[in-house]
Amino acid sequence: MNAEKLLSQFATESNIVTRKVKVGKTLYKLLLNTELTDPIAIRSVIKALELYGKDAKSVDDIKNAVLYVSEVEIVKEESEAMESLLSGDLLIFLGEEVIVVNVRKYDKRAIQEPPTETVMRGPREGFIEDLKTNLGLIERRLRTPALGIEKYRVGRVGSTTVALVYISTIASPDLIEEVRKRIKKIDIDCLLDSHYLQPLIEDHPFSIFQQTGVSEKPDVVCAKLLEGRVALIVDGSPMVITVPFMFIENLQSSEDYYERNAYSSFLRIMRLVALFFGAALPALFVAIQMFHQEVIPVRFLTTLMNAIEGIPLPPLPEILFVLLLFEIIREASVRMPRAVGMAMSIVGALVLGETAVNAGIISSPAVMVVALSSISLYTVPNEVGTMSLIRVIMIIMGGFLGFFGLIVSALFFVHRMCTLDSFGVPYTAPFAPFIKNDLKDSIIRAPLPSLKTRPESIPNINHVRQGDDQCEKM
């Protein structure tokens, strides 16, 4: 292996710079990427070679006696040398042998509270796009030699580092091995984000239900690792994947464990009710109007009939039109610049909704139902996309078949959820199958002192997580 052979593989002249350092009778050839390296570290390495390199007789001497301060390794494969060079490492060629020195320096944003998981209580740190920083956030919380970190290179065109993180004394070896196998089977040009990785490792990639957890908060990921799960961190992404994943996790928040258990249980029940309203309320509204007016109280029916009098659209097209209007406003507010996005969403919803109602195109009850449904969905933000699709399907079924269509569609989705699994763990656990011990931390959260064992739903080799108080005095 030599420097000229590596340089010949680049399609065009790039940021790869060649330097030659002669110390005594020894000539060192250096290759580096100027855009990804630290100039101060480069000068330190060159200075060390000039001062002490004349006494080095082999690459081992350079590694152990000359560059002992830096992260240094010796590589023998050409592919390893190329990956290191493209990652920002410095390559030092001595004959046919190559020394890799870590002199990387990337521009990265500061650690701050993640926008998708804001909390009133608890840590406000969030992952960023740098793998080393993200691993440090986890290692700072889990100070144990049992914390296992394995790194894999994924991608044929652009090689991306994926870190597999677990606690060896808790996580099941079978689960860890299964995750390893799925990572090694990935054959893709490049992983640009962790969301690329999700469908590639899921058991049912074509399902509308996601079977992998995603979080931007280190405390959430550490809590899942302590339950026996495995985390996957993709370099360049602030989203960390955790597996296995169950549907009940959508109703749980990190803040639940920082509040009193009674209030946390109330919040989880509220999220479940809101999720039901978000998915089923518009469909119920359409079905009742078209097929089941008799279930509406007389006074409310009179008010409803006055509100929809003169509306040209039937209930089903009307609710779909209002839903489409809200989705357009939501999508526009997300895509527009942040300075005007929120104002545009408020003005658009108020002006367009009020104008359409006054013009007699849509009714005020339809606007209210769709607005309540949309707001309810955002109590469980990770399921907004899935529940939006379910909502449309249920509206159509309710518009054609009434309550019968709603029951059939609901049973279909529940049956589909019960048939899913994530790395061997039932998606609907601990309810189907019924696991009594895990009910302590499902919809109802028991006090922390009573959560003495890890969830039985998650495979692990250490079932007990609370015992006698054994605090080490510093």
PDB file of C-alpha atoms in Angstrom, residues 95-381:
ATOM      1  CA  GLY A  95       7.477   2.312   3.395  1.00  0.00           C
ATOM      2  CA  GLU A  96       4.495   0.035   2.790  1.00  0.00           C
ATOM      3  CA  GLU A  97       3.062   0.513   6.276  1.00  0.00           C
ATOM      4  CA  VAL A  98       0.478   3.135   7.279  1.00  0.00           C
ATOM      5  CA  ILE A  99      -0.084   4.894  10.586  1.00  0.00           C
ATOM      6  CA  VAL A 100      -3.478   6.511  11.192  1.00  0.00           C
ATOM      7  CA  VAL A 101      -3.582   9.479  13.577  1.00  0.00           C
ATOM      8  CA  ASN A 102      -6.870  10.944  14.792  1.00  0.00           C
ATOM      9  CA  VAL A 103      -6.726  14.684  14.033  1.00  0.00           C
ATOM     10  CA  ARG A 104     -10.418  15.130  13.190  1.00  0.00           C
ATOM     11  CA  LYS A 105     -12.194  18.412  13.708  1.00  0.00           C
ATOM     12  CA  TYR A 106     -15.778  18.904  12.543  1.00  0.00           C
ATOM     13  CA  ASP A 107     -18.040  21.893  12.821  1.00  0.00           C
ATOM     14  CA  LYS A 108     -20.967  20.920  15.053  1.00  0.00           C
ATOM     15  CA  ARG A 109     -23.788  22.652  16.850  1.00  0.00           C
ATOM     16  CA  ALA A 110     -23.916  23.024  20.596  1.00  0.00           C
ATOM     17  CA  ILE A 111     -25.824  20.658  22.865  1.00  0.00           C
ATOM     18  CA  GLN A 112     -29.282  22.063  23.502  1.00  0.00           C
ATOM     19  CA  GLU A 113     -32.819  21.005  24.332  1.00  0.00           C
ATOM     20  CA  PRO A 114     -34.309  18.926  21.494  1.00  0.00           C
ATOM     21  CA  PRO A 115     -37.268  20.645  19.802  1.00  0.00           C
ATOM     22  CA  THR A 116     -39.298  17.431  19.556  1.00  0.00           C
ATOM     23  CA  GLU A 117     -39.086  16.415  23.244  1.00  0.00           C
ATOM     24  CA  THR A 118     -39.340  19.533  25.365  1.00  0.00           C
ATOM     25  CA  VAL A 119     -39.936  19.011  29.090  1.00  0.00           C
ATOM     26  CA  MET A 120     -40.761  21.126  32.130  1.00  0.00           C
ATOM     27  CA  ARG A 121     -38.773  18.874  34.448  1.00  0.00           C
ATOM     28  CA  GLY A 122     -35.726  16.729  33.918  1.00  0.00           C
ATOM     29  CA  PRO A 123     -32.546  17.050  31.819  1.00  0.00           C
ATOM     30  CA  ARG A 124     -32.670  19.368  28.826  1.00  0.00           C
ATOM     31  CA  GLU A 125     -29.700  17.974  26.942  1.00  0.00           C
ATOM     32  CA  GLY A 126     -30.276  16.546  23.503  1.00  0.00           C
ATOM     33  CA  PHE A 127     -28.249  14.551  21.041  1.00  0.00           C
ATOM     34  CA  ILE A 128     -26.546  16.343  18.152  1.00  0.00           C
ATOM     35  CA  GLU A 129     -25.156  15.208  14.796  1.00  0.00           C
ATOM     36  CA  ASP A 130     -21.734  14.176  16.149  1.00  0.00           C
ATOM     37  CA  LEU A 131     -21.342  10.499  17.061  1.00  0.00           C
ATOM     38  CA  LYS A 132     -18.503  11.047  19.557  1.00  0.00           C
ATOM     39  CA  THR A 133     -20.502  13.671  21.457  1.00  0.00           C
ATOM     40  CA  ASN A 134     -23.595  11.470  21.545  1.00  0.00           C
ATOM     41  CA  LEU A 135     -21.653   8.521  22.909  1.00  0.00           C
ATOM     42  CA  GLY A 136     -20.129  10.813  25.528  1.00  0.00           C
ATOM     43  CA  LEU A 137     -23.601  11.914  26.671  1.00  0.00           C
ATOM     44  CA  ILE A 138     -24.512   8.275  27.279  1.00  0.00           C
ATOM     45  CA  GLU A 139     -21.211   7.314  28.899  1.00  0.00           C
ATOM     46  CA  ARG A 140     -21.479  10.242  31.301  1.00  0.00           C
ATOM     47  CA  ARG A 141     -24.759   8.882  32.652  1.00  0.00           C
ATOM     48  CA  LEU A 142     -23.971   5.175  32.549  1.00  0.00           C
ATOM     49  CA  ARG A 143     -20.565   4.995  34.226  1.00  0.00           C
ATOM     50  CA  THR A 144     -20.116   1.268  34.094  1.00  0.00           C
ATOM     51  CA  PRO A 145     -17.586  -1.028  32.400  1.00  0.00           C
ATOM     52  CA  ALA A 146     -20.547  -3.116  31.260  1.00  0.00           C
ATOM     53  CA  LEU A 147     -21.506  -0.446  28.709  1.00  0.00           C
ATOM     54  CA  GLY A 148     -20.774  -2.041  25.352  1.00  0.00           C
ATOM     55  CA  ILE A 149     -20.137   0.075  22.237  1.00  0.00           C
ATOM     56  CA  GLU A 150     -19.590  -1.561  18.862  1.00  0.00           C
ATOM     57  CA  LYS A 151     -19.021   0.453  15.689  1.00  0.00           C
ATOM     58  CA  TYR A 152     -19.915  -0.657  12.169  1.00  0.00           C
ATOM     59  CA  ARG A 153     -19.371   0.937   8.770  1.00  0.00           C
ATOM     60  CA  VAL A 154     -22.472   0.899   6.583  1.00  0.00           C
ATOM     61  CA  GLY A 155     -22.740   2.076   2.979  1.00  0.00           C
ATOM     62  CA  ARG A 156     -21.261   1.251  -0.396  1.00  0.00           C
ATOM     63  CA  VAL A 157     -20.754   4.795  -1.750  1.00  0.00           C
ATOM     64  CA  GLY A 158     -20.669   6.853   1.428  1.00  0.00           C
ATOM     65  CA  SER A 159     -19.522   4.943   4.504  1.00  0.00           C
ATOM     66  CA  THR A 160     -21.429   5.880   7.676  1.00  0.00           C
ATOM     67  CA  THR A 161     -20.549   4.805  11.202  1.00  0.00           C
ATOM     68  CA  VAL A 162     -23.317   3.110  13.184  1.00  0.00           C
ATOM     69  CA  ALA A 163     -22.726   2.552  16.899  1.00  0.00           C
ATOM     70  CA  LEU A 164     -24.433  -0.351  18.643  1.00  0.00           C
ATOM     71  CA  VAL A 165     -24.810   0.433  22.357  1.00  0.00           C
ATOM     72  CA  TYR A 166     -25.973  -1.920  25.111  1.00  0.00           C
ATOM     73  CA  ILE A 167     -25.309  -2.938  28.722  1.00  0.00           C
ATOM     74  CA  SER A 168     -23.729  -6.387  28.649  1.00  0.00           C
ATOM     75  CA  THR A 169     -24.888  -7.341  32.150  1.00  0.00           C
ATOM     76  CA  ILE A 170     -28.545  -6.563  31.324  1.00  0.00           C
ATOM     77  CA  ALA A 171     -29.278  -6.951  27.609  1.00  0.00           C
ATOM     78  CA  SER A 172     -29.945 -10.402  26.215  1.00  0.00           C
ATOM     79  CA  PRO A 173     -27.016 -11.793  24.163  1.00  0.00           C
ATOM     80  CA  ASP A 174     -29.510 -13.171  21.626  1.00  0.00           C
ATOM     81  CA  LEU A 175     -30.973  -9.688  21.105  1.00  0.00           C
ATOM     82  CA  ILE A 176     -27.516  -8.162  20.663  1.00  0.00           C
ATOM     83  CA  GLU A 177     -26.529 -10.832  18.159  1.00  0.00           C
ATOM     84  CA  GLU A 178     -29.753 -10.359  16.186  1.00  0.00           C
ATOM     85  CA  VAL A 179     -29.142  -6.609  15.928  1.00  0.00           C
ATOM     86  CA  ARG A 180     -25.571  -7.296  14.771  1.00  0.00           C
ATOM     87  CA  LYS A 181     -26.820  -9.606  12.026  1.00  0.00           C
ATOM     88  CA  ARG A 182     -29.339  -7.077  10.734  1.00  0.00           C
ATOM     89  CA  ILE A 183     -26.758  -4.296  10.638  1.00  0.00           C
ATOM     90  CA  LYS A 184     -24.291  -6.465   8.734  1.00  0.00           C
ATOM     91  CA  LYS A 185     -26.981  -7.408   6.177  1.00  0.00           C
ATOM     92  CA  ILE A 186     -27.645  -3.772   5.230  1.00  0.00           C
ATOM     93  CA  ASP A 187     -26.673  -3.070   1.641  1.00  0.00           C
ATOM     94  CA  ILE A 188     -27.297   0.583   0.758  1.00  0.00           C
ATOM     95  CA  ASP A 189     -25.386   3.397  -0.885  1.00  0.00           C
ATOM     96  CA  CYS A 190     -25.309   5.603   2.205  1.00  0.00           C
ATOM     97  CA  LEU A 191     -27.112   6.142   5.517  1.00  0.00           C
ATOM     98  CA  LEU A 192     -27.822   9.860   5.607  1.00  0.00           C
ATOM     99  CA  ASP A 193     -29.877   9.669   8.794  1.00  0.00           C
ATOM    100  CA  SER A 194     -31.079   7.179  11.389  1.00  0.00           C
ATOM    101  CA  HIS A 195     -34.521   7.161   9.718  1.00  0.00           C
ATOM    102  CA  TYR A 196     -32.870   5.386   6.765  1.00  0.00           C
ATOM    103  CA  LEU A 197     -31.851   2.658   9.185  1.00  0.00           C
ATOM    104  CA  GLN A 198     -35.299   2.064  10.717  1.00  0.00           C
ATOM    105  CA  PRO A 199     -37.019   0.204   7.849  1.00  0.00           C
ATOM    106  CA  LEU A 200     -33.827  -1.727   7.122  1.00  0.00           C
ATOM    107  CA  ILE A 201     -33.836  -3.441  10.521  1.00  0.00           C
ATOM    108  CA  GLU A 202     -37.568  -3.671  11.291  1.00  0.00           C
ATOM    109  CA  ASP A 203     -39.396  -6.994  11.186  1.00  0.00           C
ATOM    110  CA  HIS A 204     -42.288  -5.513   9.147  1.00  0.00           C
ATOM    111  CA  PRO A 205     -40.917  -2.589   7.090  1.00  0.00           C
ATOM    112  CA  PHE A 206     -44.131  -2.197   5.049  1.00  0.00           C
ATOM    113  CA  SER A 207     -46.364  -1.738   8.089  1.00  0.00           C
ATOM    114  CA  ILE A 208     -47.735   1.720   8.903  1.00  0.00           C
ATOM    115  CA  PHE A 209     -46.788   1.137  12.549  1.00  0.00           C
ATOM    116  CA  GLN A 210     -43.166   1.850  13.449  1.00  0.00           C
ATOM    117  CA  GLN A 211     -41.431  -0.952  15.330  1.00  0.00           C
ATOM    118  CA  THR A 212     -38.393   1.001  16.496  1.00  0.00           C
ATOM    119  CA  GLY A 213     -38.213   3.732  19.100  1.00  0.00           C
ATOM    120  CA  VAL A 214     -36.652   7.121  18.319  1.00  0.00           C
ATOM    121  CA  SER A 215     -35.448   9.687  20.828  1.00  0.00           C
ATOM    122  CA  GLU A 216     -33.285  12.805  20.970  1.00  0.00           C
ATOM    123  CA  LYS A 217     -32.804  12.727  24.763  1.00  0.00           C
ATOM    124  CA  PRO A 218     -29.866  10.932  26.414  1.00  0.00           C
ATOM    125  CA  ASP A 219     -31.818  10.247  29.614  1.00  0.00           C
ATOM    126  CA  VAL A 220     -34.549   8.463  27.639  1.00  0.00           C
ATOM    127  CA  VAL A 221     -32.042   6.289  25.771  1.00  0.00           C
ATOM    128  CA  CYS A 222     -30.173   5.453  29.001  1.00  0.00           C
ATOM    129  CA  ALA A 223     -33.438   4.477  30.700  1.00  0.00           C
ATOM    130  CA  LYS A 224     -34.244   2.117  27.830  1.00  0.00           C
ATOM    131  CA  LEU A 225     -30.748   0.611  27.961  1.00  0.00           C
ATOM    132  CA  LEU A 226     -31.271  -0.061  31.663  1.00  0.00           C
ATOM    133  CA  GLU A 227     -34.400  -2.030  30.781  1.00  0.00           C
ATOM    134  CA  GLY A 228     -32.453  -4.319  28.460  1.00  0.00           C
ATOM    135  CA  ARG A 229     -32.937  -2.583  25.137  1.00  0.00           C
ATOM    136  CA  VAL A 230     -30.284  -1.845  22.527  1.00  0.00           C
ATOM    137  CA  ALA A 231     -29.542   1.585  21.042  1.00  0.00           C
ATOM    138  CA  LEU A 232     -28.315   2.407  17.537  1.00  0.00           C
ATOM    139  CA  ILE A 233     -26.591   5.755  16.964  1.00  0.00           C
ATOM    140  CA  VAL A 234     -25.932   6.878  13.396  1.00  0.00           C
ATOM    141  CA  ASP A 235     -23.149   9.380  12.825  1.00  0.00           C
ATOM    142  CA  GLY A 236     -24.655  12.605  11.486  1.00  0.00           C
ATOM    143  CA  SER A 237     -28.088  12.133  13.061  1.00  0.00           C
ATOM    144  CA  PRO A 238     -29.452  13.439  16.396  1.00  0.00           C
ATOM    145  CA  MET A 239     -32.123  10.724  16.449  1.00  0.00           C
ATOM    146  CA  VAL A 240     -31.145   7.558  18.363  1.00  0.00           C
ATOM    147  CA  ILE A 241     -32.972   4.295  17.619  1.00  0.00           C
ATOM    148  CA  THR A 242     -33.891   1.879  20.420  1.00  0.00           C
ATOM    149  CA  VAL A 243     -35.075  -1.705  20.004  1.00  0.00           C
ATOM    150  CA  PRO A 244     -37.190  -3.618  20.766  1.00  0.00           C
ATOM    151  CA  PHE A 245     -40.136  -1.210  20.722  1.00  0.00           C
ATOM    152  CA  MET A 246     -43.727  -1.566  21.930  1.00  0.00           C
ATOM    153  CA  PHE A 247     -46.784   0.556  21.138  1.00  0.00           C
ATOM    154  CA  ILE A 248     -47.293   1.471  24.807  1.00  0.00           C
ATOM    155  CA  GLU A 249     -44.040   3.470  24.690  1.00  0.00           C
ATOM    156  CA  ASN A 250     -45.811   6.073  22.560  1.00  0.00           C
ATOM    157  CA  LEU A 251     -47.939   6.999  25.574  1.00  0.00           C
ATOM    158  CA  GLN A 252     -44.921   7.392  27.853  1.00  0.00           C
ATOM    159  CA  SER A 253     -42.770  10.477  28.282  1.00  0.00           C
ATOM    160  CA  SER A 254     -39.487  11.043  30.104  1.00  0.00           C
ATOM    161  CA  GLU A 255     -41.216  13.677  32.215  1.00  0.00           C
ATOM    162  CA  ASP A 256     -43.569  11.009  33.605  1.00  0.00           C
ATOM    163  CA  TYR A 257     -40.744   9.728  35.787  1.00  0.00           C
ATOM    164  CA  TYR A 258     -39.986  13.185  37.184  1.00  0.00           C
ATOM    165  CA  GLU A 259     -43.587  13.804  38.319  1.00  0.00           C
ATOM    166  CA  ARG A 260     -45.648  12.148  41.039  1.00  0.00           C
ATOM    167  CA  ASN A 261     -46.926   8.773  39.877  1.00  0.00           C
ATOM    168  CA  ALA A 262     -50.624   9.744  40.212  1.00  0.00           C
ATOM    169  CA  TYR A 263     -50.218  12.735  37.920  1.00  0.00           C
ATOM    170  CA  SER A 264     -48.078  10.735  35.481  1.00  0.00           C
ATOM    171  CA  SER A 265     -50.782   8.054  35.291  1.00  0.00           C
ATOM    172  CA  PHE A 266     -53.391  10.729  34.630  1.00  0.00           C
ATOM    173  CA  LEU A 267     -51.288  12.127  31.769  1.00  0.00           C
ATOM    174  CA  ARG A 268     -50.882   8.707  30.177  1.00  0.00           C
ATOM    175  CA  ILE A 269     -54.631   8.047  30.335  1.00  0.00           C
ATOM    176  CA  MET A 270     -55.222  11.471  28.812  1.00  0.00           C
ATOM    177  CA  ARG A 271     -52.815  10.684  25.943  1.00  0.00           C
ATOM    178  CA  LEU A 272     -54.626   7.413  25.271  1.00  0.00           C
ATOM    179  CA  VAL A 273     -58.017   9.159  25.193  1.00  0.00           C
ATOM    180  CA  ALA A 274     -56.602  11.921  22.992  1.00  0.00           C
ATOM    181  CA  LEU A 275     -55.163   9.333  20.602  1.00  0.00           C
ATOM    182  CA  PHE A 276     -58.596   7.710  20.311  1.00  0.00           C
ATOM    183  CA  PHE A 277     -60.290  11.063  19.712  1.00  0.00           C
ATOM    184  CA  GLY A 278     -57.677  12.063  17.159  1.00  0.00           C
ATOM    185  CA  ALA A 279     -58.151   8.908  15.093  1.00  0.00           C
ATOM    186  CA  ALA A 280     -61.896   8.245  15.505  1.00  0.00           C
ATOM    187  CA  LEU A 281     -63.707  11.538  16.223  1.00  0.00           C
ATOM    188  CA  PRO A 282     -64.099  12.749  12.592  1.00  0.00           C
ATOM    189  CA  ALA A 283     -65.241   9.258  11.534  1.00  0.00           C
ATOM    190  CA  LEU A 284     -67.794   9.162  14.359  1.00  0.00           C
ATOM    191  CA  PHE A 285     -69.050  12.615  13.315  1.00  0.00           C
ATOM    192  CA  VAL A 286     -69.573  11.461   9.716  1.00  0.00           C
ATOM    193  CA  ALA A 287     -71.165   8.128  10.664  1.00  0.00           C
ATOM    194  CA  ILE A 288     -73.627   9.739  13.091  1.00  0.00           C
ATOM    195  CA  GLN A 289     -74.689  12.386  10.575  1.00  0.00           C
ATOM    196  CA  MET A 290     -75.235   9.916   7.753  1.00  0.00           C
ATOM    197  CA  PHE A 291     -76.590   6.797   9.481  1.00  0.00           C
ATOM    198  CA  HIS A 292     -77.172   7.191  13.209  1.00  0.00           C
ATOM    199  CA  GLN A 293     -78.876  10.508  13.954  1.00  0.00           C
ATOM    200  CA  GLU A 294     -80.969   8.777  16.610  1.00  0.00           C
ATOM    201  CA  VAL A 295     -77.997   8.560  19.005  1.00  0.00           C
ATOM    202  CA  ILE A 296     -77.730  12.369  19.166  1.00  0.00           C
ATOM    203  CA  PRO A 297     -79.691  14.111  21.968  1.00  0.00           C
ATOM    204  CA  VAL A 298     -82.591  16.177  20.642  1.00  0.00           C
ATOM    205  CA  ARG A 299     -81.228  19.556  21.739  1.00  0.00           C
ATOM    206  CA  PHE A 300     -77.819  18.858  20.285  1.00  0.00           C
ATOM    207  CA  LEU A 301     -79.406  17.505  17.096  1.00  0.00           C
ATOM    208  CA  THR A 302     -81.382  20.732  16.687  1.00  0.00           C
ATOM    209  CA  THR A 303     -78.226  22.810  17.077  1.00  0.00           C
ATOM    210  CA  LEU A 304     -76.362  20.598  14.620  1.00  0.00           C
ATOM    211  CA  MET A 305     -79.139  20.766  12.012  1.00  0.00           C
ATOM    212  CA  ASN A 306     -79.173  24.571  12.235  1.00  0.00           C
ATOM    213  CA  ALA A 307     -75.400  24.655  11.794  1.00  0.00           C
ATOM    214  CA  ILE A 308     -75.331  22.433   8.704  1.00  0.00           C
ATOM    215  CA  GLU A 309     -78.405  23.970   7.067  1.00  0.00           C
ATOM    216  CA  GLY A 310     -77.584  25.182   3.587  1.00  0.00           C
ATOM    217  CA  ILE A 311     -74.182  23.421   3.401  1.00  0.00           C
ATOM    218  CA  PRO A 312     -73.835  22.114  -0.198  1.00  0.00           C
ATOM    219  CA  LEU A 313     -71.446  19.270   0.646  1.00  0.00           C
ATOM    220  CA  PRO A 314     -72.582  15.957   2.184  1.00  0.00           C
ATOM    221  CA  PRO A 315     -70.915  15.017   5.512  1.00  0.00           C
ATOM    222  CA  LEU A 316     -68.229  12.724   4.027  1.00  0.00           C
ATOM    223  CA  PRO A 317     -66.862  15.122   1.348  1.00  0.00           C
ATOM    224  CA  GLU A 318     -67.194  17.998   3.800  1.00  0.00           C
ATOM    225  CA  ILE A 319     -65.068  16.423   6.533  1.00  0.00           C
ATOM    226  CA  LEU A 320     -62.482  15.264   3.980  1.00  0.00           C
ATOM    227  CA  PHE A 321     -62.297  18.787   2.555  1.00  0.00           C
ATOM    228  CA  VAL A 322     -61.798  20.323   6.014  1.00  0.00           C
ATOM    229  CA  LEU A 323     -59.183  17.676   6.816  1.00  0.00           C
ATOM    230  CA  LEU A 324     -57.338  18.420   3.579  1.00  0.00           C
ATOM    231  CA  LEU A 325     -57.451  22.127   4.389  1.00  0.00           C
ATOM    232  CA  PHE A 326     -55.920  21.586   7.822  1.00  0.00           C
ATOM    233  CA  GLU A 327     -53.222  19.280   6.428  1.00  0.00           C
ATOM    234  CA  ILE A 328     -52.236  21.882   3.819  1.00  0.00           C
ATOM    235  CA  ILE A 329     -51.994  24.583   6.493  1.00  0.00           C
ATOM    236  CA  ARG A 330     -49.939  22.302   8.737  1.00  0.00           C
ATOM    237  CA  GLU A 331     -47.550  21.312   5.960  1.00  0.00           C
ATOM    238  CA  ALA A 332     -47.121  24.917   4.844  1.00  0.00           C
ATOM    239  CA  SER A 333     -46.376  26.074   8.387  1.00  0.00           C
ATOM    240  CA  VAL A 334     -43.669  23.412   8.704  1.00  0.00           C
ATOM    241  CA  ARG A 335     -42.017  24.158   5.347  1.00  0.00           C
ATOM    242  CA  MET A 336     -42.137  27.947   5.580  1.00  0.00           C
ATOM    243  CA  PRO A 337     -39.431  29.961   7.368  1.00  0.00           C
ATOM    244  CA  ARG A 338     -39.793  29.753  11.144  1.00  0.00           C
ATOM    245  CA  ALA A 339     -40.338  33.517  11.472  1.00  0.00           C
ATOM    246  CA  VAL A 340     -43.565  33.406   9.463  1.00  0.00           C
ATOM    247  CA  GLY A 341     -44.559  29.747   9.776  1.00  0.00           C
ATOM    248  CA  MET A 342     -46.425  30.028  13.085  1.00  0.00           C
ATOM    249  CA  ALA A 343     -48.127  33.281  12.123  1.00  0.00           C
ATOM    250  CA  MET A 344     -49.149  31.812   8.784  1.00  0.00           C
ATOM    251  CA  SER A 345     -50.630  28.711  10.399  1.00  0.00           C
ATOM    252  CA  ILE A 346     -52.693  30.765  12.856  1.00  0.00           C
ATOM    253  CA  VAL A 347     -53.854  33.292  10.269  1.00  0.00           C
ATOM    254  CA  GLY A 348     -54.535  30.565   7.708  1.00  0.00           C
ATOM    255  CA  ALA A 349     -56.590  28.471  10.108  1.00  0.00           C
ATOM    256  CA  LEU A 350     -58.595  31.418  11.393  1.00  0.00           C
ATOM    257  CA  VAL A 351     -59.092  33.301   8.141  1.00  0.00           C
ATOM    258  CA  LEU A 352     -59.709  30.355   5.836  1.00  0.00           C
ATOM    259  CA  GLY A 353     -61.839  28.482   8.365  1.00  0.00           C
ATOM    260  CA  GLU A 354     -63.952  31.501   9.285  1.00  0.00           C
ATOM    261  CA  THR A 355     -64.312  32.579   5.651  1.00  0.00           C
ATOM    262  CA  ALA A 356     -65.351  29.101   4.520  1.00  0.00           C
ATOM    263  CA  VAL A 357     -67.936  28.863   7.311  1.00  0.00           C
ATOM    264  CA  ASN A 358     -69.366  32.313   6.592  1.00  0.00           C
ATOM    265  CA  ALA A 359     -69.506  31.514   2.885  1.00  0.00           C
ATOM    266  CA  GLY A 360     -71.576  28.412   3.648  1.00  0.00           C
ATOM    267  CA  ILE A 361     -69.075  25.981   2.104  1.00  0.00           C
ATOM    268  CA  ILE A 362     -68.396  24.059   5.315  1.00  0.00           C
ATOM    269  CA  SER A 363     -70.081  23.961   8.721  1.00  0.00           C
ATOM    270  CA  SER A 364     -68.616  25.146  12.002  1.00  0.00           C
ATOM    271  CA  PRO A 365     -69.093  21.701  13.681  1.00  0.00           C
ATOM    272  CA  ALA A 366     -66.943  20.093  10.964  1.00  0.00           C
ATOM    273  CA  VAL A 367     -64.173  22.641  11.540  1.00  0.00           C
ATOM    274  CA  MET A 368     -64.349  22.119  15.299  1.00  0.00           C
ATOM    275  CA  VAL A 369     -64.239  18.310  15.014  1.00  0.00           C
ATOM    276  CA  VAL A 370     -61.241  18.273  12.665  1.00  0.00           C
ATOM    277  CA  ALA A 371     -59.411  20.894  14.758  1.00  0.00           C
ATOM    278  CA  LEU A 372     -59.976  18.901  17.962  1.00  0.00           C
ATOM    279  CA  SER A 373     -58.842  15.734  16.202  1.00  0.00           C
ATOM    280  CA  SER A 374     -55.658  17.326  14.879  1.00  0.00           C
ATOM    281  CA  ILE A 375     -54.739  18.829  18.247  1.00  0.00           C
ATOM    282  CA  SER A 376     -55.382  15.513  19.993  1.00  0.00           C
ATOM    283  CA  LEU A 377     -52.979  13.667  17.700  1.00  0.00           C
ATOM    284  CA  TYR A 378     -50.081  15.883  18.768  1.00  0.00           C
ATOM    285  CA  THR A 379     -50.303  14.646  22.355  1.00  0.00           C
ATOM    286  CA  VAL A 380     -48.506  11.593  20.929  1.00  0.00           C
ATOM    287  CA  PRO A 381     -46.177  13.217  18.342  1.00  0.00           C
TER     288      PRO A 381
END
